[in-house]
């Protein structure tokens, strides 16, 4: 009898607590501020809107996400700190903008030869989930994804390595290092600053994926596109840790269940969008697309290979098992890009 009464009491407690939590989530109306740095039409913001819509639907409206694209709440350079300090609850960061801050996951900026954003995005997420690297311990990671492979967009044709020798081209982080190895003059800056730099002639072109031809209108200014299939840019969507800890368990579960799916969704969207952007740029702006000869691509691979040893050295100093991570990248790439 005593045991039954205690059992009932415990059941009553569980029911009231869970009802209470649900009621709290509904009544309090959880509002999350999500900051992003590039303009609204770009892929990091498209995936942000998709995530917001999914979260609102899957929590039956208990969570409301307010999105701030185009650096309206936090810009690229303030994003990481701003989220840690709680100016935004959620933010999107490009890892390449923070050299030395992510010794493990910067492995995804190296020239592995990924052919797709989907393959690279899923690889990045799996690496994060496996290693849970200390470099992200001060935030909650909601998802990760990458750009598509990087290509040249320039004011003049690029067909050989001679064509970029000493030429000012924009890349960020390790992609800047790629440009240096190729003999160009690398100029590093966040994406939102690039259109003006091209316009003013500070740079003659940029190295990133072809989505921006349409989404940031580079097709108007950079008429010559060269397919080089260089490294991708990794991104992370991070949440203020206190905010995360304040969320009810059922809401946390919805967000955790969305992480891997959101990574794959973004990769698939990006791969399709790059094709659409290229077709649009040819039609609307008559851009010229040149696929670099196999011999030129092979030479680029040879010149950039030392970046991998450079990463290994720095990673090892930060306590990362660099060989194990590189091995995982190769295996995951084969798995997701077969
Ligand atoms: C990128 C960044 C912002 C908006 C669209 C984009 N497409 C590819 C990238 C990657 C990149 O160049 C960067 O700076 O992160």
Coordinates of N, CA and C and ligand atoms in Angstrom, one line a residue, residues 37-38 42-44 94 97 147 170 191 208-209 211-212 216 233 235 270, ligand 1:
X37 N 25.6 36.8 -41.0 CA 26.4 37.9 -41.5 C 26.2 38.3 -43.0
X38 N 26.0 37.3 -43.9 CA 25.8 37.7 -45.3 C 24.4 38.1 -45.6
X42 N 21.7 34.7 -49.7 CA 22.8 33.8 -49.7 C 22.5 32.5 -49.0
X43 N 23.2 31.4 -49.3 CA 22.8 30.1 -48.7 C 22.9 30.0 -47.2
X44 N 23.8 30.7 -46.5 CA 23.7 30.6 -45.0 C 22.4 31.1 -44.5
X94 N 31.6 31.5 -40.2 CA 32.5 30.9 -41.2 C 33.8 30.6 -40.5
X97 N 37.2 32.5 -41.0 CA 37.4 33.8 -40.5 C 38.1 33.9 -39.1
X147 N 30.4 25.3 -47.8 CA 30.1 25.9 -49.1 C 30.3 24.7 -50.1
X170 N 40.6 37.5 -53.5 CA 40.1 37.3 -52.2 C 39.8 35.9 -51.8
X191 N 33.0 37.8 -46.5 CA 32.2 37.9 -47.7 C 31.4 39.2 -48.0
X208 N 35.6 31.4 -54.1 CA 34.6 30.8 -53.3 C 33.6 30.1 -54.3
X209 N 32.5 29.6 -53.7 CA 31.6 28.8 -54.6 C 30.7 29.7 -55.5
X211 N 27.6 30.0 -56.0 CA 26.3 30.5 -55.6 C 26.3 32.0 -55.6
X212 N 27.4 32.6 -55.2 CA 27.4 34.1 -55.0 C 27.4 34.8 -56.4
X216 N 24.9 37.3 -54.8 CA 25.6 38.6 -54.4 C 25.9 39.3 -55.7
X233 N 34.5 26.0 -47.8 CA 34.5 26.8 -46.5 C 33.5 26.1 -45.5
X235 N 31.2 26.0 -42.1 CA 30.4 26.9 -41.3 C 29.9 26.1 -40.0
X270 N 22.6 23.6 -51.6 CA 23.8 24.4 -52.2 C 24.2 23.7 -53.5
Ligands
LIG1 C1 29.8 32.2 -48.6 C2 29.8 33.1 -47.5 C3 28.7 33.9 -47.3 C4 27.7 33.9 -48.3 C5 27.7 33.1 -49.3 C6 28.8 32.2 -49.5 N1 29.1 31.3 -50.4 C7 30.2 30.7 -50.1 C8 30.7 31.2 -49.0 C9 32.0 30.9 -48.4 C10 32.9 32.0 -48.2 O1 33.5 32.6 -49.1 C11 33.1 32.6 -46.9 O2 33.7 33.7 -46.8 O3 32.7 32.0 -45.9

